[in-house]
PDB file of N, CA and C in Angstrom:
ATOM      1  N   MET A   1     -10.340 -19.278  34.537  1.00 59.00           N
ATOM      2  CA  MET A   1     -10.304 -20.018  33.280  1.00 59.00           C
ATOM      3  C   MET A   1     -11.762 -20.206  32.824  1.00 59.00           C
ATOM      4  N   ALA A   2     -12.024 -19.968  31.589  1.00 70.00           N
ATOM      5  CA  ALA A   2     -13.372 -20.100  31.033  1.00 70.00           C
ATOM      6  C   ALA A   2     -13.686 -21.500  30.558  1.00 70.00           C
ATOM      7  N   THR A   3     -14.937 -21.857  30.637  1.00 78.00           N
ATOM      8  CA  THR A   3     -15.285 -23.082  30.105  1.00 78.00           C
ATOM      9  C   THR A   3     -15.350 -22.957  28.577  1.00 78.00           C
ATOM     10  N   PRO A   4     -15.278 -24.072  27.848  1.00 80.00           N
ATOM     11  CA  PRO A   4     -15.391 -23.966  26.352  1.00 80.00           C
ATOM     12  C   PRO A   4     -16.723 -23.248  25.954  1.00 80.00           C
ATOM     13  N   GLN A   5     -17.788 -23.471  26.664  1.00 85.00           N
ATOM     14  CA  GLN A   5     -19.075 -22.826  26.314  1.00 85.00           C
ATOM     15  C   GLN A   5     -18.975 -21.355  26.514  1.00 85.00           C
ATOM     16  N   ALA A   6     -18.398 -20.894  27.650  1.00 85.00           N
ATOM     17  CA  ALA A   6     -18.252 -19.453  27.889  1.00 85.00           C
ATOM     18  C   ALA A   6     -17.357 -18.806  26.850  1.00 85.00           C
ATOM     19  N   ALA A   7     -16.263 -19.484  26.459  1.00 88.00           N
ATOM     20  CA  ALA A   7     -15.366 -18.966  25.484  1.00 88.00           C
ATOM     21  C   ALA A   7     -16.103 -18.848  24.144  1.00 88.00           C
ATOM     22  N   SER A   8     -16.878 -19.847  23.791  1.00 93.00           N
ATOM     23  CA  SER A   8     -17.698 -19.850  22.582  1.00 93.00           C
ATOM     24  C   SER A   8     -18.674 -18.688  22.557  1.00 93.00           C
ATOM     25  N   ASP A   9     -19.307 -18.480  23.708  1.00 93.00           N
ATOM     26  CA  ASP A   9     -20.234 -17.342  23.773  1.00 93.00           C
ATOM     27  C   ASP A   9     -19.602 -16.003  23.558  1.00 93.00           C
ATOM     28  N   ILE A  10     -18.405 -15.825  24.197  1.00 94.00           N
ATOM     29  CA  ILE A  10     -17.698 -14.516  24.087  1.00 94.00           C
ATOM     30  C   ILE A  10     -17.318 -14.314  22.612  1.00 94.00           C
ATOM     31  N   ILE A  11     -16.772 -15.412  21.940  1.00 95.00           N
ATOM     32  CA  ILE A  11     -16.404 -15.337  20.561  1.00 95.00           C
ATOM     33  C   ILE A  11     -17.599 -14.916  19.714  1.00 95.00           C
ATOM     34  N   GLY A  12     -18.738 -15.516  20.003  1.00 95.00           N
ATOM     35  CA  GLY A  12     -19.963 -15.243  19.298  1.00 95.00           C
ATOM     36  C   GLY A  12     -20.362 -13.809  19.401  1.00 95.00           C
ATOM     37  N   GLN A  13     -20.258 -13.297  20.618  1.00 96.00           N
ATOM     38  CA  GLN A  13     -20.634 -11.843  20.840  1.00 96.00           C
ATOM     39  C   GLN A  13     -19.637 -10.942  20.072  1.00 96.00           C
ATOM     40  N   ALA A  14     -18.351 -11.238  20.093  1.00 96.00           N
ATOM     41  CA  ALA A  14     -17.390 -10.431  19.317  1.00 96.00           C
ATOM     42  C   ALA A  14     -17.680 -10.470  17.856  1.00 96.00           C
ATOM     43  N   LYS A  15     -17.974 -11.652  17.340  1.00 96.00           N
ATOM     44  CA  LYS A  15     -18.277 -11.817  15.923  1.00 96.00           C
ATOM     45  C   LYS A  15     -19.569 -11.107  15.487  1.00 96.00           C
ATOM     46  N   GLU A  16     -20.453 -10.995  16.425  1.00 95.00           N
ATOM     47  CA  GLU A  16     -21.726 -10.333  16.157  1.00 95.00           C
ATOM     48  C   GLU A  16     -21.570  -8.775  16.199  1.00 95.00           C
ATOM     49  N   GLN A  17     -20.738  -8.304  17.123  1.00 95.00           N
ATOM     50  CA  GLN A  17     -20.644  -6.846  17.328  1.00 95.00           C
ATOM     51  C   GLN A  17     -19.689  -6.102  16.273  1.00 95.00           C
ATOM     52  N   LEU A  18     -18.582  -6.805  15.981  1.00 96.00           N
ATOM     53  CA  LEU A  18     -17.652  -6.152  15.084  1.00 96.00           C
ATOM     54  C   LEU A  18     -18.222  -5.722  13.733  1.00 96.00           C
ATOM     55  N   PRO A  19     -18.955  -6.578  13.058  1.00 95.00           N
ATOM     56  CA  PRO A  19     -19.470  -6.214  11.751  1.00 95.00           C
ATOM     57  C   PRO A  19     -20.441  -4.938  11.788  1.00 95.00           C
ATOM     58  N   ASN A  20     -21.055  -4.764  12.918  1.00 94.00           N
ATOM     59  CA  ASN A  20     -21.887  -3.601  13.093  1.00 94.00           C
ATOM     60  C   ASN A  20     -21.090  -2.274  13.090  1.00 94.00           C
ATOM     61  N   LEU A  21     -19.803  -2.399  13.353  1.00 94.00           N
ATOM     62  CA  LEU A  21     -18.940  -1.211  13.415  1.00 94.00           C
ATOM     63  C   LEU A  21     -18.056  -1.056  12.131  1.00 94.00           C
ATOM     64  N   ILE A  22     -17.660  -2.160  11.502  1.00 96.00           N
ATOM     65  CA  ILE A  22     -16.791  -2.035  10.315  1.00 96.00           C
ATOM     66  C   ILE A  22     -17.527  -2.434   9.051  1.00 96.00           C
ATOM     67  N   GLY A  23     -18.656  -3.038   9.084  1.00 95.00           N
ATOM     68  CA  GLY A  23     -19.459  -3.354   7.950  1.00 95.00           C
ATOM     69  C   GLY A  23     -19.044  -4.616   7.214  1.00 95.00           C
ATOM     70  N   LYS A  24     -18.194  -5.382   7.848  1.00 96.00           N
ATOM     71  CA  LYS A  24     -17.722  -6.679   7.272  1.00 96.00           C
ATOM     72  C   LYS A  24     -17.686  -7.776   8.289  1.00 96.00           C
ATOM     73  N   PRO A  25     -18.092  -8.953   8.013  1.00 96.00           N
ATOM     74  CA  PRO A  25     -18.104 -10.084   8.958  1.00 96.00           C
ATOM     75  C   PRO A  25     -16.723 -10.655   9.209  1.00 96.00           C
ATOM     76  N   ALA A  26     -16.535 -11.189  10.361  1.00 96.00           N
ATOM     77  CA  ALA A  26     -15.293 -11.937  10.675  1.00 96.00           C
ATOM     78  C   ALA A  26     -15.273 -13.225   9.925  1.00 96.00           C
ATOM     79  N   GLU A  27     -14.135 -13.473   9.339  1.00 94.00           N
ATOM     80  CA  GLU A  27     -13.934 -14.744   8.581  1.00 94.00           C
ATOM     81  C   GLU A  27     -13.493 -15.875   9.490  1.00 94.00           C
ATOM     82  N   SER A  28     -12.691 -15.554  10.484  1.00 95.00           N
ATOM     83  CA  SER A  28     -12.265 -16.576  11.421  1.00 95.00           C
ATOM     84  C   SER A  28     -11.867 -15.976  12.761  1.00 95.00           C
ATOM     85  N   VAL A  29     -11.564 -16.829  13.676  1.00 96.00           N
ATOM     86  CA  VAL A  29     -11.139 -16.434  14.979  1.00 96.00           C
ATOM     87  C   VAL A  29      -9.706 -16.887  15.181  1.00 96.00           C
ATOM     88  N   SER A  30      -8.775 -16.097  15.554  1.00 95.00           N
ATOM     89  CA  SER A  30      -7.400 -16.563  15.659  1.00 95.00           C
ATOM     90  C   SER A  30      -6.973 -16.498  17.168  1.00 95.00           C
ATOM     91  N   GLY A  31      -7.785 -15.971  18.088  1.00 95.00           N
ATOM     92  CA  GLY A  31      -7.372 -15.990  19.480  1.00 95.00           C
ATOM     93  C   GLY A  31      -8.465 -15.455  20.405  1.00 95.00           C
ATOM     94  N   ILE A  32      -8.362 -15.925  21.644  1.00 94.00           N
ATOM     95  CA  ILE A  32      -9.206 -15.465  22.712  1.00 94.00           C
ATOM     96  C   ILE A  32      -8.381 -15.575  23.996  1.00 94.00           C
ATOM     97  N   GLU A  33      -8.391 -14.492  24.823  1.00 94.00           N
ATOM     98  CA  GLU A  33      -7.640 -14.552  26.093  1.00 94.00           C
ATOM     99  C   GLU A  33      -8.273 -13.539  27.037  1.00 94.00           C
ATOM    100  N   ARG A  34      -8.066 -13.807  28.286  1.00 91.00           N
ATOM    101  CA  ARG A  34      -8.468 -12.822  29.359  1.00 91.00           C
ATOM    102  C   ARG A  34      -7.703 -11.512  29.186  1.00 91.00           C
ATOM    103  N   ALA A  35      -8.397 -10.429  29.264  1.00 88.00           N
ATOM    104  CA  ALA A  35      -7.737  -9.114  29.267  1.00 88.00           C
ATOM    105  C   ALA A  35      -7.322  -8.772  30.670  1.00 88.00           C
ATOM    106  N   GLU A  36      -6.432  -7.820  30.831  1.00 83.00           N
ATOM    107  CA  GLU A  36      -5.933  -7.373  32.164  1.00 83.00           C
ATOM    108  C   GLU A  36      -7.056  -6.913  33.060  1.00 83.00           C
ATOM    109  N   ASP A  37      -8.040  -6.336  32.548  1.00 79.00           N
ATOM    110  CA  ASP A  37      -9.133  -5.752  33.348  1.00 79.00           C
ATOM    111  C   ASP A  37     -10.297  -6.774  33.577  1.00 79.00           C
ATOM    112  N   ASN A  38     -10.037  -8.082  33.433  1.00 83.00           N
ATOM    113  CA  ASN A  38     -10.998  -9.114  33.685  1.00 83.00           C
ATOM    114  C   ASN A  38     -12.056  -9.263  32.555  1.00 83.00           C
ATOM    115  N   GLY A  39     -11.826  -8.577  31.478  1.00 91.00           N
ATOM    116  CA  GLY A  39     -12.692  -8.739  30.317  1.00 91.00           C
ATOM    117  C   GLY A  39     -12.070  -9.825  29.427  1.00 91.00           C
ATOM    118  N   TRP A  40     -12.356  -9.663  28.126  1.00 95.00           N
ATOM    119  CA  TRP A  40     -11.855 -10.630  27.126  1.00 95.00           C
ATOM    120  C   TRP A  40     -11.268  -9.911  25.957  1.00 95.00           C
ATOM    121  N   ARG A  41     -10.223 -10.479  25.388  1.00 96.00           N
ATOM    122  CA  ARG A  41      -9.607  -9.996  24.160  1.00 96.00           C
ATOM    123  C   ARG A  41      -9.797 -11.105  23.143  1.00 96.00           C
ATOM    124  N   VAL A  42     -10.471 -10.739  22.036  1.00 97.00           N
ATOM    125  CA  VAL A  42     -10.735 -11.736  20.968  1.00 97.00           C
ATOM    126  C   VAL A  42     -10.139 -11.160  19.722  1.00 97.00           C
ATOM    127  N   THR A  43      -9.363 -12.001  19.053  1.00 97.00           N
ATOM    128  CA  THR A  43      -8.674 -11.662  17.793  1.00 97.00           C
ATOM    129  C   THR A  43      -9.437 -12.253  16.613  1.00 97.00           C
ATOM    130  N   LEU A  44      -9.883 -11.455  15.694  1.00 97.00           N
ATOM    131  CA  LEU A  44     -10.658 -11.893  14.581  1.00 97.00           C
ATOM    132  C   LEU A  44      -9.993 -11.493  13.236  1.00 97.00           C
ATOM    133  N   GLU A  45     -10.132 -12.366  12.238  1.00 97.00           N
ATOM    134  CA  GLU A  45      -9.623 -12.103  10.900  1.00 97.00           C
ATOM    135  C   GLU A  45     -10.833 -11.731  10.035  1.00 97.00           C
ATOM    136  N   VAL A  46     -10.674 -10.617   9.312  1.00 97.00           N
ATOM    137  CA  VAL A  46     -11.721 -10.069   8.525  1.00 97.00           C
ATOM    138  C   VAL A  46     -11.279  -9.909   7.045  1.00 97.00           C
ATOM    139  N   LEU A  47     -12.076 -10.374   6.111  1.00 96.00           N
ATOM    140  CA  LEU A  47     -11.806 -10.120   4.698  1.00 96.00           C
ATOM    141  C   LEU A  47     -12.162  -8.694   4.394  1.00 96.00           C
ATOM    142  N   GLU A  48     -11.107  -7.871   4.105  1.00 96.00           N
ATOM    143  CA  GLU A  48     -11.348  -6.487   3.911  1.00 96.00           C
ATOM    144  C   GLU A  48     -11.481  -6.141   2.417  1.00 96.00           C
ATOM    145  N   LEU A  49     -10.739  -6.857   1.593  1.00 95.00           N
ATOM    146  CA  LEU A  49     -10.768  -6.570   0.109  1.00 95.00           C
ATOM    147  C   LEU A  49     -10.683  -7.900  -0.649  1.00 95.00           C
ATOM    148  N   GLU A  50     -11.689  -8.296  -1.345  1.00 94.00           N
ATOM    149  CA  GLU A  50     -11.700  -9.501  -2.101  1.00 94.00           C
ATOM    150  C   GLU A  50     -11.103  -9.239  -3.504  1.00 94.00           C
ATOM    151  N   ARG A  51     -10.174 -10.112  -3.881  1.00 94.00           N
ATOM    152  CA  ARG A  51      -9.498  -9.882  -5.147  1.00 94.00           C
ATOM    153  C   ARG A  51      -9.536 -11.265  -5.906  1.00 94.00           C
ATOM    154  N   ILE A  52      -9.091 -11.207  -7.139  1.00 93.00           N
ATOM    155  CA  ILE A  52      -8.891 -12.392  -8.006  1.00 93.00           C
ATOM    156  C   ILE A  52      -7.431 -12.380  -8.410  1.00 93.00           C
ATOM    157  N   PRO A  53      -6.720 -13.411  -8.145  1.00 93.00           N
ATOM    158  CA  PRO A  53      -7.106 -14.662  -7.450  1.00 93.00           C
ATOM    159  C   PRO A  53      -7.193 -14.424  -5.909  1.00 93.00           C
ATOM    160  N   PRO A  54      -7.879 -15.340  -5.219  1.00 91.00           N
ATOM    161  CA  PRO A  54      -8.138 -15.155  -3.815  1.00 91.00           C
ATOM    162  C   PRO A  54      -6.871 -15.028  -2.950  1.00 91.00           C
ATOM    163  N   THR A  55      -5.754 -15.586  -3.484  1.00 91.00           N
ATOM    164  CA  THR A  55      -4.521 -15.471  -2.623  1.00 91.00           C
ATOM    165  C   THR A  55      -4.101 -14.024  -2.524  1.00 91.00           C
ATOM    166  N   THR A  56      -4.642 -13.118  -3.301  1.00 93.00           N
ATOM    167  CA  THR A  56      -4.339 -11.676  -3.145  1.00 93.00           C
ATOM    168  C   THR A  56      -5.308 -10.875  -2.357  1.00 93.00           C
ATOM    169  N   ASP A  57      -6.311 -11.596  -1.764  1.00 95.00           N
ATOM    170  CA  ASP A  57      -7.318 -10.909  -0.881  1.00 95.00           C
ATOM    171  C   ASP A  57      -6.572 -10.214   0.207  1.00 95.00           C
ATOM    172  N   VAL A  58      -7.097  -9.163   0.689  1.00 96.00           N
ATOM    173  CA  VAL A  58      -6.490  -8.366   1.807  1.00 96.00           C
ATOM    174  C   VAL A  58      -7.296  -8.640   3.033  1.00 96.00           C
ATOM    175  N   LEU A  59      -6.681  -9.156   4.044  1.00 96.00           N
ATOM    176  CA  LEU A  59      -7.360  -9.447   5.311  1.00 96.00           C
ATOM    177  C   LEU A  59      -6.821  -8.524   6.427  1.00 96.00           C
ATOM    178  N   GLY A  60      -7.658  -8.338   7.375  1.00 96.00           N
ATOM    179  CA  GLY A  60      -7.268  -7.493   8.550  1.00 96.00           C
ATOM    180  C   GLY A  60      -7.415  -8.297   9.796  1.00 96.00           C
ATOM    181  N   THR A  61      -6.497  -8.118  10.751  1.00 97.00           N
ATOM    182  CA  THR A  61      -6.540  -8.766  12.057  1.00 97.00           C
ATOM    183  C   THR A  61      -7.108  -7.680  13.016  1.00 97.00           C
ATOM    184  N   TYR A  62      -8.252  -8.027  13.709  1.00 98.00           N
ATOM    185  CA  TYR A  62      -8.830  -7.050  14.566  1.00 98.00           C
ATOM    186  C   TYR A  62      -8.810  -7.609  15.994  1.00 98.00           C
ATOM    187  N   GLU A  63      -8.480  -6.741  16.932  1.00 97.00           N
ATOM    188  CA  GLU A  63      -8.511  -7.079  18.389  1.00 97.00           C
ATOM    189  C   GLU A  63      -9.762  -6.437  18.981  1.00 97.00           C
ATOM    190  N   VAL A  64     -10.630  -7.216  19.564  1.00 97.00           N
ATOM    191  CA  VAL A  64     -11.907  -6.784  20.088  1.00 97.00           C
ATOM    192  C   VAL A  64     -11.827  -6.996  21.604  1.00 97.00           C
ATOM    193  N   LEU A  65     -12.053  -5.913  22.318  1.00 96.00           N
ATOM    194  CA  LEU A  65     -12.030  -6.053  23.908  1.00 96.00           C
ATOM    195  C   LEU A  65     -13.491  -5.992  24.313  1.00 96.00           C
ATOM    196  N   LEU A  66     -13.900  -7.037  25.105  1.00 95.00           N
ATOM    197  CA  LEU A  66     -15.221  -7.142  25.644  1.00 95.00           C
ATOM    198  C   LEU A  66     -15.133  -7.205  27.156  1.00 95.00           C
ATOM    199  N   ASP A  67     -16.208  -6.647  27.836  1.00 93.00           N
ATOM    200  CA  ASP A  67     -16.225  -6.786  29.280  1.00 93.00           C
ATOM    201  C   ASP A  67     -16.739  -8.161  29.668  1.00 93.00           C
ATOM    202  N   GLU A  68     -16.842  -8.413  30.951  1.00 89.00           N
ATOM    203  CA  GLU A  68     -17.323  -9.792  31.457  1.00 89.00           C
ATOM    204  C   GLU A  68     -18.624 -10.190  30.864  1.00 89.00           C
ATOM    205  N   GLU A  69     -19.513  -9.261  30.556  1.00 89.00           N
ATOM    206  CA  GLU A  69     -20.809  -9.603  30.041  1.00 89.00           C
ATOM    207  C   GLU A  69     -20.824  -9.739  28.551  1.00 89.00           C
ATOM    208  N   GLY A  70     -19.701  -9.523  27.941  1.00 91.00           N
ATOM    209  CA  GLY A  70     -19.581  -9.567  26.399  1.00 91.00           C
ATOM    210  C   GLY A  70     -19.916  -8.344  25.701  1.00 91.00           C
ATOM    211  N   THR A  71     -19.996  -7.197  26.412  1.00 93.00           N
ATOM    212  CA  THR A  71     -20.296  -5.919  25.737  1.00 93.00           C
ATOM    213  C   THR A  71     -18.978  -5.372  25.228  1.00 93.00           C
ATOM    214  N   LEU A  72     -19.048  -4.904  24.001  1.00 94.00           N
ATOM    215  CA  LEU A  72     -17.864  -4.373  23.352  1.00 94.00           C
ATOM    216  C   LEU A  72     -17.355  -3.146  24.040  1.00 94.00           C
ATOM    217  N   GLN A  73     -16.112  -3.109  24.387  1.00 95.00           N
ATOM    218  CA  GLN A  73     -15.463  -1.945  25.034  1.00 95.00           C
ATOM    219  C   GLN A  73     -14.644  -1.146  24.066  1.00 95.00           C
ATOM    220  N   SER A  74     -13.916  -1.866  23.167  1.00 95.00           N
ATOM    221  CA  SER A  74     -13.090  -1.209  22.138  1.00 95.00           C
ATOM    222  C   SER A  74     -12.705  -2.272  21.099  1.00 95.00           C
ATOM    223  N   PHE A  75     -12.268  -1.732  19.960  1.00 97.00           N
ATOM    224  CA  PHE A  75     -11.670  -2.538  18.952  1.00 97.00           C
ATOM    225  C   PHE A  75     -10.659  -1.788  18.142  1.00 97.00           C
ATOM    226  N   GLN A  76      -9.713  -2.507  17.571  1.00 97.00           N
ATOM    227  CA  GLN A  76      -8.794  -1.883  16.616  1.00 97.00           C
ATOM    228  C   GLN A  76      -8.245  -2.870  15.644  1.00 97.00           C
ATOM    229  N   ARG A  77      -7.929  -2.386  14.455  1.00 97.00           N
ATOM    230  CA  ARG A  77      -7.321  -3.229  13.535  1.00 97.00           C
ATOM    231  C   ARG A  77      -5.758  -3.168  13.865  1.00 97.00           C
ATOM    232  N   ILE A  78      -5.216  -4.379  14.044  1.00 97.00           N
ATOM    233  CA  ILE A  78      -3.808  -4.418  14.494  1.00 97.00           C
ATOM    234  C   ILE A  78      -2.818  -4.822  13.336  1.00 97.00           C
ATOM    235  N   TYR A  79      -3.390  -5.346  12.239  1.00 95.00           N
ATOM    236  CA  TYR A  79      -2.561  -5.810  11.190  1.00 95.00           C
ATOM    237  C   TYR A  79      -3.381  -5.964   9.894  1.00 95.00           C
ATOM    238  N   ARG A  80      -2.724  -5.808   8.773  1.00 95.00           N
ATOM    239  CA  ARG A  80      -3.316  -6.070   7.391  1.00 95.00           C
ATOM    240  C   ARG A  80      -2.310  -6.898   6.665  1.00 95.00           C
ATOM    241  N   TYR A  81      -2.866  -7.862   5.885  1.00 94.00           N
ATOM    242  CA  TYR A  81      -1.966  -8.708   5.100  1.00 94.00           C
ATOM    243  C   TYR A  81      -2.714  -9.371   3.904  1.00 94.00           C
ATOM    244  N   HIS A  82      -1.953  -9.927   2.986  1.00 94.00           N
ATOM    245  CA  HIS A  82      -2.527 -10.681   1.900  1.00 94.00           C
ATOM    246  C   HIS A  82      -2.719 -12.107   2.327  1.00 94.00           C
ATOM    247  N   ARG A  83      -3.794 -12.743   1.846  1.00 91.00           N
ATOM    248  CA  ARG A  83      -4.115 -14.098   2.275  1.00 91.00           C
ATOM    249  C   ARG A  83      -2.941 -15.064   1.976  1.00 91.00           C
ATOM    250  N   SER A  84      -2.128 -14.784   0.987  1.00 90.00           N
ATOM    251  CA  SER A  84      -1.039 -15.681   0.677  1.00 90.00           C
ATOM    252  C   SER A  84       0.088 -15.597   1.610  1.00 90.00           C
ATOM    253  N   GLN A  85       0.161 -14.637   2.497  1.00 85.00           N
ATOM    254  CA  GLN A  85       1.238 -14.448   3.431  1.00 85.00           C
ATOM    255  C   GLN A  85       1.203 -15.593   4.449  1.00 85.00           C
ATOM    256  N   ALA A  86       2.261 -16.375   4.520  1.00 64.00           N
ATOM    257  CA  ALA A  86       2.264 -17.489   5.453  1.00 64.00           C
ATOM    258  C   ALA A  86       2.537 -17.071   6.884  1.00 64.00           C
ATOM    259  N   THR A  87       3.328 -15.997   7.028  1.00 66.00           N
ATOM    260  CA  THR A  87       3.667 -15.459   8.340  1.00 66.00           C
ATOM    261  C   THR A  87       3.662 -13.991   8.259  1.00 66.00           C
ATOM    262  N   ARG A  88       3.496 -13.317   9.415  1.00 57.00           N
ATOM    263  CA  ARG A  88       3.525 -11.833   9.463  1.00 57.00           C
ATOM    264  C   ARG A  88       4.983 -11.437   9.355  1.00 57.00           C
ATOM    265  N   GLU A  89       5.186 -10.320   8.633  1.00 53.00           N
ATOM    266  CA  GLU A  89       6.570  -9.789   8.531  1.00 53.00           C
ATOM    267  C   GLU A  89       6.764  -8.648   9.467  1.00 53.00           C
TER     268      GLU A  89
END
């Protein structure tokens, strides 16, 4: 189990590394968990397309896998949705 500070550090590293790959910053964090291989899985929400009104913005959910030291191992977009969607369909 990670301390709150360790989890915060891992989240910070994921938020720092993902924009270097996709060119857009993470808007929020929706999850963090231990990966099967003793690394970390961080789920980030990214504003992919800004629209007017903002409820029609397109966001993407990205899963970022980091090793124990916080080095990015892989990432993938796992979902796309409009900001106004209350739940995933």
